[in-house]
Coordinates of C-alpha atoms in Angstrom, one line a residue:
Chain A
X163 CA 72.6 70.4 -29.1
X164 CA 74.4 73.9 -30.5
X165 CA 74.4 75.9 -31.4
X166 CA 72.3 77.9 -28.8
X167 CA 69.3 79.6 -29.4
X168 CA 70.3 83.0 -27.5
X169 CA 73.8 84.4 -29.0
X170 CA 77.2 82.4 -28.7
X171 CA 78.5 83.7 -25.4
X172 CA 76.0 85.8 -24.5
X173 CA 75.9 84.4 -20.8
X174 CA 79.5 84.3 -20.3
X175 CA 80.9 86.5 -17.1
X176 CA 77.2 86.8 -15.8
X177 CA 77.1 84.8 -12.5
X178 CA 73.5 83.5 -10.7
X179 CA 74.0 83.4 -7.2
X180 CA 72.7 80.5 -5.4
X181 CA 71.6 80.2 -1.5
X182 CA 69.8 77.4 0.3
X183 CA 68.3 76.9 3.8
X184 CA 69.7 73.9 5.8
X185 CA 68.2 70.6 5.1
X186 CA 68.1 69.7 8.6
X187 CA 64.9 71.9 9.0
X188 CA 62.6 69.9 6.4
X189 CA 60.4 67.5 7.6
X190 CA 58.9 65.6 4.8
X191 CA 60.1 63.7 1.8
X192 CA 58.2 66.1 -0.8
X193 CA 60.1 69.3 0.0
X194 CA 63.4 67.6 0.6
X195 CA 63.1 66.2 -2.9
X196 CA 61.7 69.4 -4.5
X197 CA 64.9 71.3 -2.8
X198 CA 67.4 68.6 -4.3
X199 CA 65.6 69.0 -7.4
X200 CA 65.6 72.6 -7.6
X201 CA 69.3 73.1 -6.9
X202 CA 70.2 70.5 -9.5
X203 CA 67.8 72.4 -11.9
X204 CA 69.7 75.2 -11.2
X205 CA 72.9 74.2 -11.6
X206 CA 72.0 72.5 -15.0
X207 CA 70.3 75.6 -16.4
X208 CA 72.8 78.3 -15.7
X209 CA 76.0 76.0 -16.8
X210 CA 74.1 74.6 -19.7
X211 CA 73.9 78.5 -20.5
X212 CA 77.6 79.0 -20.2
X213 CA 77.1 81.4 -17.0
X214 CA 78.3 80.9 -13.7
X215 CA 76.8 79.8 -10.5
X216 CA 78.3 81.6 -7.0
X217 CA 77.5 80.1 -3.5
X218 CA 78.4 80.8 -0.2
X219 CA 81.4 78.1 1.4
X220 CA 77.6 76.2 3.0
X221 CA 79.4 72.7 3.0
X222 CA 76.6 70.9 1.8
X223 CA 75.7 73.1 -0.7
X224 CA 79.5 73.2 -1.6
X225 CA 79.8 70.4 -2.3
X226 CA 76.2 69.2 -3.9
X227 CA 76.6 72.1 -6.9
X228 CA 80.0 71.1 -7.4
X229 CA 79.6 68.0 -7.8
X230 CA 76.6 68.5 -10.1
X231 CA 79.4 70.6 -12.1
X232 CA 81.0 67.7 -13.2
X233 CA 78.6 66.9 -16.0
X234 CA 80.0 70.8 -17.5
X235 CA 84.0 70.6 -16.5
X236 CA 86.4 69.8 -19.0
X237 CA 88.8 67.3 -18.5
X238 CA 92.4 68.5 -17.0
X239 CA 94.9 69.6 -20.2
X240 CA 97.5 67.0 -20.2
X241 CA 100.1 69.9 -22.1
X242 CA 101.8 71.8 -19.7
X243 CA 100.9 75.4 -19.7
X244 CA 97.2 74.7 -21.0
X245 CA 94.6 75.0 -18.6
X246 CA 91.6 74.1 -19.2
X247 CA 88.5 76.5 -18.1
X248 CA 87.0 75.0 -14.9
X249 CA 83.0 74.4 -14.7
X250 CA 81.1 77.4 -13.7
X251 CA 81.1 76.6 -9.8
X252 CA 82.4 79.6 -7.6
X253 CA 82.6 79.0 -4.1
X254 CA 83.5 82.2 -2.1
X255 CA 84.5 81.9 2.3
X256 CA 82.9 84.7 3.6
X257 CA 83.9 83.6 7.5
X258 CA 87.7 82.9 7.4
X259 CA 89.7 79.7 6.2
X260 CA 87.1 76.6 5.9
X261 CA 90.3 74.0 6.0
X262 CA 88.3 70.8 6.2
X263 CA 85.7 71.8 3.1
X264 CA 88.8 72.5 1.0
X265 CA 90.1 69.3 1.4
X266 CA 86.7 67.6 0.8
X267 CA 86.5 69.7 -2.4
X268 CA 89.9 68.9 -3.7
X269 CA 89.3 65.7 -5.8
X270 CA 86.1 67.9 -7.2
X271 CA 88.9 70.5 -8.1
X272 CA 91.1 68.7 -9.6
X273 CA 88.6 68.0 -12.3
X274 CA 88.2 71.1 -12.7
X275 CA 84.5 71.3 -11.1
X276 CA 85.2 74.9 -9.4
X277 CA 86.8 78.1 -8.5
X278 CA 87.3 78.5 -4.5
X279 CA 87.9 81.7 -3.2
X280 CA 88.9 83.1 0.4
X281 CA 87.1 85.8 2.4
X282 CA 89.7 88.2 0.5
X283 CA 88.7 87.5 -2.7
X284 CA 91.8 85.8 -4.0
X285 CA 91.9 82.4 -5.8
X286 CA 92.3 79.7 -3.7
X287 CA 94.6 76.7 -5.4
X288 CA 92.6 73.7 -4.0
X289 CA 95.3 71.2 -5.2
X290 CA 97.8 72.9 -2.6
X291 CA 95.8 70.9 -0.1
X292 CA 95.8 66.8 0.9
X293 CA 93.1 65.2 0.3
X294 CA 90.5 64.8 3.1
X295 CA 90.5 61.1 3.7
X296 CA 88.2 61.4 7.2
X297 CA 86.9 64.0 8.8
X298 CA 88.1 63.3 12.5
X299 CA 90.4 65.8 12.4
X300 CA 88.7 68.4 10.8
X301 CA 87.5 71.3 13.5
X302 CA 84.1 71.5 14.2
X303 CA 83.4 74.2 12.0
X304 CA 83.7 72.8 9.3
X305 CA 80.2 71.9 8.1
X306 CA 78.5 74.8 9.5
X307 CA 77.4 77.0 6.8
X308 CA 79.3 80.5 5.7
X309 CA 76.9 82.9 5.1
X310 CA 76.3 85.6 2.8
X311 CA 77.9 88.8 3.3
X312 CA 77.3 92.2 1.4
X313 CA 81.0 92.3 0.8
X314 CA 80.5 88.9 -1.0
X315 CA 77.4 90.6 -2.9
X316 CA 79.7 93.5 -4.0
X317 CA 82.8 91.2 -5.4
X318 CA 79.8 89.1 -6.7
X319 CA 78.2 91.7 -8.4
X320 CA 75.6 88.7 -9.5
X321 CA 73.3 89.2 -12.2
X322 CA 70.2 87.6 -10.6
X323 CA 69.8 85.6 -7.1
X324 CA 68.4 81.9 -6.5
X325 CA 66.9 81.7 -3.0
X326 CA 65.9 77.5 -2.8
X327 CA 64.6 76.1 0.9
X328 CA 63.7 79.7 2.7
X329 CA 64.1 78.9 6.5
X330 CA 64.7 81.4 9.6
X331 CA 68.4 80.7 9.4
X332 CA 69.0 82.8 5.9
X333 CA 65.8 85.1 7.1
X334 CA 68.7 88.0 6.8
X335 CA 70.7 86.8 3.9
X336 CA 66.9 87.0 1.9
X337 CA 67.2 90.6 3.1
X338 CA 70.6 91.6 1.8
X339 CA 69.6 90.3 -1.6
X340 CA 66.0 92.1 -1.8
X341 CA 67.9 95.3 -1.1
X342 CA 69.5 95.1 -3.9
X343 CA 69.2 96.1 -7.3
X344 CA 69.1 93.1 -9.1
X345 CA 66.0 90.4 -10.0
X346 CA 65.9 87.6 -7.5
X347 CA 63.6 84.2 -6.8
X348 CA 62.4 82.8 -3.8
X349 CA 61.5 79.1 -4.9
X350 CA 58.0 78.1 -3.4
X351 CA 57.3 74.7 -2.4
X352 CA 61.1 73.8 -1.0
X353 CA 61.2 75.3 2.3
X354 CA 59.1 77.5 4.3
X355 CA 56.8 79.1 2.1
X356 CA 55.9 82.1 4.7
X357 CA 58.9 83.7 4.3
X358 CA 59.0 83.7 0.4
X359 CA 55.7 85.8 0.7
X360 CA 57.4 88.4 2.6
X361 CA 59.3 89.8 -0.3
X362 CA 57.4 91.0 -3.2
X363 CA 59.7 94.0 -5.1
X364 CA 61.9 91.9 -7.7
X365 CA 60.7 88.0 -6.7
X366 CA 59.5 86.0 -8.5
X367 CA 58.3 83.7 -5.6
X368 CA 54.5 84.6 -6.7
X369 CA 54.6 83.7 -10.1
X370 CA 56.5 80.3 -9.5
X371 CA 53.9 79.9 -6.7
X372 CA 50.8 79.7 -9.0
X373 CA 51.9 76.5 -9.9
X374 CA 51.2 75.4 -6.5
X375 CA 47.8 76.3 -6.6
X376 CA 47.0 75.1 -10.2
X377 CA 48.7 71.5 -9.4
X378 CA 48.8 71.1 -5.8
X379 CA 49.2 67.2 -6.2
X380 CA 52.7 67.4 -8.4
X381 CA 56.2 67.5 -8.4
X382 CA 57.0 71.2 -9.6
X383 CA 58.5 70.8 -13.2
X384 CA 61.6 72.4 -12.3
X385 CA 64.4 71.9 -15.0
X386 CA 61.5 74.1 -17.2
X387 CA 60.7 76.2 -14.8
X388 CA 64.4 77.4 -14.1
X389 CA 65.8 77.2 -17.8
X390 CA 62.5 79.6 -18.4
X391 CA 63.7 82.3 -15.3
X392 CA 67.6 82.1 -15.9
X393 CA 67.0 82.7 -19.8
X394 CA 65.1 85.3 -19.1
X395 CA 67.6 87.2 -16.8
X396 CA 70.1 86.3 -19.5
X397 CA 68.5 87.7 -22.2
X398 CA 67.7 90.8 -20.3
X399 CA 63.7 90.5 -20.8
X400 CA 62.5 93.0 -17.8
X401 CA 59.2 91.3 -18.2
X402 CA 61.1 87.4 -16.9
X403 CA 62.9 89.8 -14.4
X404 CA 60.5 91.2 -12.0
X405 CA 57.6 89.0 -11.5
Chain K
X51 CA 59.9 39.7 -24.2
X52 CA 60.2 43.2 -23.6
X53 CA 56.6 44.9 -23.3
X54 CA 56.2 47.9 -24.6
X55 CA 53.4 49.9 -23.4
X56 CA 52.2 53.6 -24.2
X57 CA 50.0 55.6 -22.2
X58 CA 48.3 58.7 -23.0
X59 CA 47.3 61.2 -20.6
X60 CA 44.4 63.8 -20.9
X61 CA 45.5 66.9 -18.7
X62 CA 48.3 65.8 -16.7
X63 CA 51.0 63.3 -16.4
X64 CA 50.2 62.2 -12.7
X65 CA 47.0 60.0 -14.3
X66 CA 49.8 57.5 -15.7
X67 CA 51.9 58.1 -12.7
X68 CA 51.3 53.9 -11.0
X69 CA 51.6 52.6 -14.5
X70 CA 54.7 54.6 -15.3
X71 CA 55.6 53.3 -11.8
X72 CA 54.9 49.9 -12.2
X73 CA 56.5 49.4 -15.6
X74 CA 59.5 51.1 -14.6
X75 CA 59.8 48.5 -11.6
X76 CA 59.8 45.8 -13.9
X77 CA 62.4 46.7 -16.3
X78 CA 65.0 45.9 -13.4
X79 CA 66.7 48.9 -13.7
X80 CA 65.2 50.4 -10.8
X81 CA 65.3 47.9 -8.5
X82 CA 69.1 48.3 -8.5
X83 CA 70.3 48.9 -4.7
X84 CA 73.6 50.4 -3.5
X85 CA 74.4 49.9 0.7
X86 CA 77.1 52.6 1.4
X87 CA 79.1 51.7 4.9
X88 CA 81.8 51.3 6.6
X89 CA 83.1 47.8 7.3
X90 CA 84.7 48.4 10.7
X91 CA 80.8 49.2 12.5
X92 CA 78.7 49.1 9.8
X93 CA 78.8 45.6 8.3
X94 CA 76.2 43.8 10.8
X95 CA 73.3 46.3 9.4
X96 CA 74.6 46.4 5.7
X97 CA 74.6 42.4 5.8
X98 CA 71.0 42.5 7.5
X99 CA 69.9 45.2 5.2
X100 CA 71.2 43.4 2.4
X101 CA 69.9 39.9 3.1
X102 CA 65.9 41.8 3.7
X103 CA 66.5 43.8 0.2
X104 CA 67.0 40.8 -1.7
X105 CA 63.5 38.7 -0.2
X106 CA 62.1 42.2 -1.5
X107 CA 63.6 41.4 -5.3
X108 CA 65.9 43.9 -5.1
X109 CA 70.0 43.6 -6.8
X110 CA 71.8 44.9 -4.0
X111 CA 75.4 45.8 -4.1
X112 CA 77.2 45.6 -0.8
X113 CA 80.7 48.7 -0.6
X114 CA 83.1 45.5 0.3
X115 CA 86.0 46.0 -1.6
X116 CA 86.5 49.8 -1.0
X117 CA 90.3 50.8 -1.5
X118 CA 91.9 54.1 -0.1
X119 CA 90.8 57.2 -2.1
X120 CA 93.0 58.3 -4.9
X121 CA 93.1 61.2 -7.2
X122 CA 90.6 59.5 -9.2
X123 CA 88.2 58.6 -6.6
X124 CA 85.0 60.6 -7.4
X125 CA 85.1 59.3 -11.1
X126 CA 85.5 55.7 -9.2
X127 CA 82.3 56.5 -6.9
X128 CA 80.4 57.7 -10.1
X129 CA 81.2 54.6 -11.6
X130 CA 80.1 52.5 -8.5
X131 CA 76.9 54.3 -8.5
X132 CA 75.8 55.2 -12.0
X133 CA 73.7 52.1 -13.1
X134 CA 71.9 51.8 -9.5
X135 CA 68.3 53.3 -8.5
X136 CA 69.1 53.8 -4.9
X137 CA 71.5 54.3 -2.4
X138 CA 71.0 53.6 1.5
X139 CA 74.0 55.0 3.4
X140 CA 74.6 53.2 6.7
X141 CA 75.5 55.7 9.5
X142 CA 78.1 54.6 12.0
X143 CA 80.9 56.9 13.1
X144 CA 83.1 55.3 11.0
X145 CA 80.8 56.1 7.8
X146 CA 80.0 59.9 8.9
X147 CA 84.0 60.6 9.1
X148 CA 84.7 58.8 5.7
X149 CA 85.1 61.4 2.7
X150 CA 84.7 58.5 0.5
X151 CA 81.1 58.1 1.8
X152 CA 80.4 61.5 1.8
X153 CA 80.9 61.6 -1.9
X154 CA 79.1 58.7 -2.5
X155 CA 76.0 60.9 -0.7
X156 CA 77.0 63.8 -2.7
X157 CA 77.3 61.5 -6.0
X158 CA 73.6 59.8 -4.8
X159 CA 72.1 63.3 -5.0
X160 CA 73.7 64.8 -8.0
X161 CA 72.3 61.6 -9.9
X162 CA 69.0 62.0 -8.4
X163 CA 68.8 58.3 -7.2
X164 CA 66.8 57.5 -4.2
X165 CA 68.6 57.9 -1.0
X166 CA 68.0 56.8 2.7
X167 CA 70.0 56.3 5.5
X168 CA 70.1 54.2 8.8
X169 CA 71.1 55.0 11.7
X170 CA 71.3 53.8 15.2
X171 CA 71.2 57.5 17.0
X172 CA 74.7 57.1 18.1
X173 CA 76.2 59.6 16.0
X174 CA 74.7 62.4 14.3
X175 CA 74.2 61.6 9.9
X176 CA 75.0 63.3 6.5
X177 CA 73.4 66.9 6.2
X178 CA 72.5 66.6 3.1
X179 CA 70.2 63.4 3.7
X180 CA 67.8 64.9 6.3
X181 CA 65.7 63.3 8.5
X182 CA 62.7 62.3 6.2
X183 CA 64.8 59.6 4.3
X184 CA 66.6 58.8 7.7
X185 CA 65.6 55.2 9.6
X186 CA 66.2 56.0 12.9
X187 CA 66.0 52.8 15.5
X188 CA 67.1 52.8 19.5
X189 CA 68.2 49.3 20.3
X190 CA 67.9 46.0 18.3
X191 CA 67.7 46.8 14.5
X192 CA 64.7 45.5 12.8
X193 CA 65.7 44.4 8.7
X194 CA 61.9 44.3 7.7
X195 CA 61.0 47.3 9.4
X196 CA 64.0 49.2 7.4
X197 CA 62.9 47.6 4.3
X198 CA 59.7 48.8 4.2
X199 CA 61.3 52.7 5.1
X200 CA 64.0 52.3 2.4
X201 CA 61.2 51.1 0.2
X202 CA 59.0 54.0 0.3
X203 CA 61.9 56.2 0.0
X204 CA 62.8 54.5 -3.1
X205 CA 58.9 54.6 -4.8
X206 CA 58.7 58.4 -3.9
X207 CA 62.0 59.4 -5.7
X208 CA 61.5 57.4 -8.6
X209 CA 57.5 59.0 -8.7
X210 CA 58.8 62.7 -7.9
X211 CA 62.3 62.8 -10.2
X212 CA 60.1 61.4 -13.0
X213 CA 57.2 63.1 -13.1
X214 CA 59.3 66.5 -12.6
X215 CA 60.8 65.6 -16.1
X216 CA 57.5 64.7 -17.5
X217 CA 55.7 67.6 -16.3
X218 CA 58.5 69.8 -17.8
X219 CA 58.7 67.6 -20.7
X220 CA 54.7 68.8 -21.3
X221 CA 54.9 72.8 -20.0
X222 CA 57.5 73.2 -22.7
X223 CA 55.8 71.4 -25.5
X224 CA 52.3 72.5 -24.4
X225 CA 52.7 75.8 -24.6
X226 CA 52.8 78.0 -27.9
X227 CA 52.6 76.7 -31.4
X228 CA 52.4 74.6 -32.3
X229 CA 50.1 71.8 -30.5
X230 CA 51.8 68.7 -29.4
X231 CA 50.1 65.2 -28.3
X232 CA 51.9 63.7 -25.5
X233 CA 51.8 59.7 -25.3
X234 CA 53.7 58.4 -22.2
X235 CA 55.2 54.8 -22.0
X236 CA 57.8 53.3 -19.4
X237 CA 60.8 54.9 -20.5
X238 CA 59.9 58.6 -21.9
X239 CA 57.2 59.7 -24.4
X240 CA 56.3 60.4 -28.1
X241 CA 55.5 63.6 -29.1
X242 CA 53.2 64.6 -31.8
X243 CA 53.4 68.0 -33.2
X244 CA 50.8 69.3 -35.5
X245 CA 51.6 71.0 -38.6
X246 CA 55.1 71.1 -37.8
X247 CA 58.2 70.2 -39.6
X248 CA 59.1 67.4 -38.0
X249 CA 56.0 65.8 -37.1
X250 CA 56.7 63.2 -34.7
X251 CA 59.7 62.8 -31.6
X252 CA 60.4 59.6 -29.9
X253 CA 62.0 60.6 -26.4
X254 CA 63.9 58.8 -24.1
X255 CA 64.0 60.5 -20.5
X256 CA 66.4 59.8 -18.3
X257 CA 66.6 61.2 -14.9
X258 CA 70.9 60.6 -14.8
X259 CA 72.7 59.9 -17.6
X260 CA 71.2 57.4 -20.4
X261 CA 71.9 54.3 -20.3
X262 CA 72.9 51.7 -23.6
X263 CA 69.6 50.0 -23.0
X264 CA 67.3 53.1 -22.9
X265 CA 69.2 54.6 -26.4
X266 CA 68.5 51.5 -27.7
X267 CA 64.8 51.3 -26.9
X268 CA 64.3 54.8 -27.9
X269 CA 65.9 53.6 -31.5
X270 CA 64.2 50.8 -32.0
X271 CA 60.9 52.7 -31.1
X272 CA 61.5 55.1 -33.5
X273 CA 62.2 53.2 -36.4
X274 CA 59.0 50.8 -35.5
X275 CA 57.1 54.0 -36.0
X276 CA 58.9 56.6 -37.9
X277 CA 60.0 59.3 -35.6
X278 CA 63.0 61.8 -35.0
X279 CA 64.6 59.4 -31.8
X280 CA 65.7 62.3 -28.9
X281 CA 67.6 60.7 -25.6
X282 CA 67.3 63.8 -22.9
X283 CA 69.1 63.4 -19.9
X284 CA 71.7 64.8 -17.6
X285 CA 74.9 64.2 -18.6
X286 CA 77.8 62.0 -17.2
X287 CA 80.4 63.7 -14.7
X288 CA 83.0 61.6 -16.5
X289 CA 84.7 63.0 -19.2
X290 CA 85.4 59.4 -20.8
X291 CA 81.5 58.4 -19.8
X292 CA 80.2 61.6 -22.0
X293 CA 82.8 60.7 -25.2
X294 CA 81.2 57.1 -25.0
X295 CA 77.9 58.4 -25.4
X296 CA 78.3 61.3 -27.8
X297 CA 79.9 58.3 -29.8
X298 CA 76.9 56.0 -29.5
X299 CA 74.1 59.3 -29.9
X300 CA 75.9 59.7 -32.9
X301 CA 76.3 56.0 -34.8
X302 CA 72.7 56.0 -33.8
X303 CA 71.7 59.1 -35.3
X304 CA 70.3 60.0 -32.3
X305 CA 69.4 63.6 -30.7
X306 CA 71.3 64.2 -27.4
X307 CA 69.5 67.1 -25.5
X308 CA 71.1 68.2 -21.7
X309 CA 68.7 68.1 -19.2
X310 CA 69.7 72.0 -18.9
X311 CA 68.8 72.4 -22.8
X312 CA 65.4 71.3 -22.8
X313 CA 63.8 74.3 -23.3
X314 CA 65.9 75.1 -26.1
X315 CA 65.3 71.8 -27.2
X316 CA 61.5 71.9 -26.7
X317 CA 61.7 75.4 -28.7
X318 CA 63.6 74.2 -31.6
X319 CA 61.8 70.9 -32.4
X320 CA 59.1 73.1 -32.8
X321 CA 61.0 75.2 -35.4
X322 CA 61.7 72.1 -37.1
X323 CA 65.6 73.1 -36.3
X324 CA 67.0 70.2 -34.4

C-alpha cells in the first residue's frame, strides 16, 4: 500500500531502540509467545514506517530482528558501484569484538538485512568474515548478551525506546533509558510486569497495561498496538509520547 | 468440497476462537510439521518423532538431505520452512553447534510458526526457544509423550498468533468512524463498514506470508459476495517470493496490506482511499 498516510520520508534517520530481557527467564508459553510477538510487531511497525530499529549485539535478539528485516531489505545491486540501502536493522557491540555473532550474521548481511557496528562506532563490513558453519569454535562469549551502554545511547541518539520482556538482568539498562530525555515503553504482559510499574515519567507501560485488565483472557493485539505508539512518536504527537 | 464457514462475534474474537481453531486444522495447512536435526545424534528421535506425528495426522517433513550452507542458505531455509505450521528442533550437540539450525530457529520465529524443541538434557538448547516449548526427558525417550507436548505447543501458537491479528484486525476497525461489523470465518474476516465508501472488505489474514490458496479463497469470496478482496500479511524475506506475489495481488486485483501497514490500512479503508 503507498503511498503513506504520514509524509513521504517523514521517519527516515529516526531510529527506535529496541531491548529485550533473556528468554531463558520465562516460564510459560503465553509470555514467551507475547515476547516473540511483540518484537516481531516491532520490527514490522518501525521498518514498515521507513525508520530504523537499533539493538544491542544480544545474540538472540541479533539475530531474531534481523532476520525479521528480510521481509524490508532490498535485494543486493548486481551493477557494480550501486549499493542498495540495507533494511533498517542496526546492531551496535557495546563490549568489544563479538567474532562468532558476526559470522552467524553474515549470510543476514549479505542480503542486506543490517548495519553492524563495533564498540567504536565504525561500520563493520560483515562480508569481511567466513561464514559461521558451527559454533564449536566460537568462544564462549559469544551468545551472552552486550548490553546497553550510555555511550551507545549518545551515538544512538534514538528517538523513542522499546523495552519488551523486563527481567532483573536489564533492571539497569531500563534506568539508563528513563533518564533520558526521550519517550520510552515498557511492554506489559512479556516479562516481569513488577518492574515495568517502577517507571512512570515517559512510559507508556500503564496505558498498554489497561489492556490487561480490560481482556485478561487474550493475546495482546500487538501489530496495532505498536503501529499506534511508533506513529505517534513519528509524527511527534506529545499526547502518544508520554503516556 | 471446501466448507466455507463464517462466524460472527458479539464483543470479542476469543468466542470463535475453537471454531477458528478447528476449521483451520482441517484445511491441512496447519498440520504441516518440520523436524529440524542433525543426522549424526539426532536421527533416532527425529525418526521416532516423526513416525508418532504421522499416527497424529500430521505431514511431517524430516531435514534429510541438508547440504553445506552457501551464500544463499537463509533464502534456502526460508524456502524449507515457509509452507509448514510448525517446527520441532531436535537438540543434540551436533544440532546446538549447527548455524544452519540456528537459522532455521531464527527463520521458525520470524514466521511465527509454532516451535518446540526436544531435548535429552545432555547439552544445553537454543536461547531463543526457552523452556516452555522445550521437551525435556532423562533416559529412554517416550514418542507419545512428546507428541502430546509438541501438540499443545502447536494448538497454542496457532490460537495466540491468530487471535493477536484478529484482535488488532477489530481495535483498528472498531474504533472511530465509522462503525464496522466484523464476521470471522477460517481464513480471515469480512468487514462491513457503515456509511462508508467502500462498504464491504473481504480479508484474508495471514500470520507469514500469504499463500496461493488463501489469495485465492479470499477472491473467490469476494466475488461470491461483492466485496473489495484485501490479503494482509507479513511479507516474504525473499526478494523473488515478494515479486511472485505483488505479481499475483495484482492479476487478481487484490489489496496487499504489510502486517506493519495495518493501521494505515485500517484508517484508509475507512476513507474510502485504498
Amino acid at each position: 500500500m503507498s503511498p503513506s498516510l504520514l509524509p513521504e520520508g517523514f521517519a527516515r534517520g529516526h531510529q527506535i531502540l529496541l531491548l529485550a530481557g533473556s528468554v531463558s527467564r520465562i516460564e510459560d508459553t503465553r509470555t514467551l509467545l507475547a515476547r516473540e510477538e511483540a518484537i516481531l510487531s516491532l520490527v514490522e511497525a518501525v521498518l514498515a514506517s521507513g525508520a530504523r530499529i537499533a539493538v544491542p549485539a544480544d545474540p538472540d535478539l541479533a539475530l531474531l530482528v534481523a532476520t525479521a528485516a528480510l521481509s524490508y531489505s532490498a535485494l543486493p545491486s548486481a551493477e557494480p558501484g550501486l549499493v542498495a540501502e540495507p533494511a533498517g536493522i542496526s546492531i551496535y557491540e557495546t563490549q568489544g569484538e563479538n567474532t562468532g555473532l558476526r559470522r552467524m550474521l553474515v549470510p543476514l548481511g549479505r542480503l542486506n538485512a543490517l548495519r553492524y557496528y563495533d564498540e567504536a562506532g565504525e561500520s563493520v563490513r560483515l562480508d569481511q568474515y567466513e561464514m559461521l558453519h558451527a559454533v564449536d569454535d566460537a568462544p564462549r562469549e559469544t551468545w551472552i548478551p552486550q548490553r546497553l551502554t550510555n555511550g551507545l545511547l549518545e551515538r544512538v541518539n534514538p528517538l523513542a525506546a522499546v523495552v519488551v520482556a523486563p527481567d532483573a538482568a536489564i533492571v539497569e539498562e531500563i534506568g539508563l533509558v528513563s533518564r533520558r530525555n526521550f519517550p520510552f515503553a515498557v511492554l506489559p504482559g512479556t516479562g516481569d510486569d513488577l518492574i515495568g510499574q517502577r517507571y512512570s515519567e515517559g512510559n507508556a507501560f500503564n496505558r498498554l497495561a489497561g489492556f490487561i485488565r480490560d481482556e485478561p483472557t487474550t493475546p495482546f493485539p500487538w501489530p496495532a498496538l505498536l503501529q499506534e505508539l511508533v506513529t505517534g512518536w513519528l509524527s511527534g504527537n506529545r499526547q502518544d509520547q508520554r503516556m | 468440497m471446501r466448507r466455507d464457514v463464517s462466524l460472527l462475534w458479539v464483543s470479542t474474537p476469543c468466542e470463535v476462537v475453537e471454531e477458528i481453531l478447528e476449521l483451520s486444522l482441517m484445511t491441512g495447512h496447519d498440520r504441516r510439521l518440520f523436524i529440524s536435526y542433525a543426522h549424526s545424534d539426532g536421527h533416532v528421535v527425529a525418526e521416532q518423532l516423526f513416525a508418532e506425528m504421522n499416527k497424529h495426522r500430521f505431514d511431517v517433513f524430516l531435514d534429510r538431505f541438508r547440504t553445506p550452507p552457501g551464500t544463499d542458505f537463509v533464502e534456502r531455509i526460508e524456502d524449507e520452512l515457509i509452507d509448514k505450521s510448525m517446527v520441532v528442533v531436535v537438540e543434540t550437540p551436533k544440532s546446538v553447534a549447527s548455524a544452519w539450525v540456528r537459522h532455521e530457529v531464527a527463520t521458525a520465529r520470524r514466521l511465527r510458526l509454532g516451535l518446540a524443541a526436544i531435548n535429552d538434557g545432555s547439552v544445553a538448547g537454543f536461547t531463543g526457544v526457552g523452556s516452555p516449548r522445550r521437551y525435556q526427558y532423562a533416559g529412554s525417550f517416550s514418542p507419545s509423550n512428546a507428541a502430546e507436548f509438541v501438540i499443545q505447543r502447536h494448538r497454542e501458537a496457532i490460537v495466540h498468533r491468530r487471535l493477536t491479528l484478529l484482535q488488532s484486525i477489530q481495535r483498528e476497525f472498531s474504533s472511530g468512524a465509522p462503525s464496522a461489523t466484523i464476521d470471522v470465518h477460517g481464513d480471515g474476516c469480512r468487514v462491513e463498514l457503515a456509511d462508508a465508501p467502500l462498504r464491504s472488505l473481504e480479508l484474508g489474514l495471514a500470520i507469514r506470508p500469504a499463500t496461493i490458496d488463501l489469495t485465492r479463497r479470499t477472491d473467490d469470496r469476494s466475488r461470491s459476495r461483492p466485496a473489495t478482496p484485501v490479503v494482509i500479511h507479513a511479507r516474504p524475506g525473499s526478494p523473488r517470493r515478494r515479486a511472485d506475489l505483488d505479481w499475483l495481488m495484482a492479476k487478481g486485483n487484490i489489496v496487499q496490506v504489510d502486517i506493519g501497514k495495518l493501521r494505515e490500512f485500517a484508517r484508509r479503508a475507512k476513507a474510502g482511499t485504498l
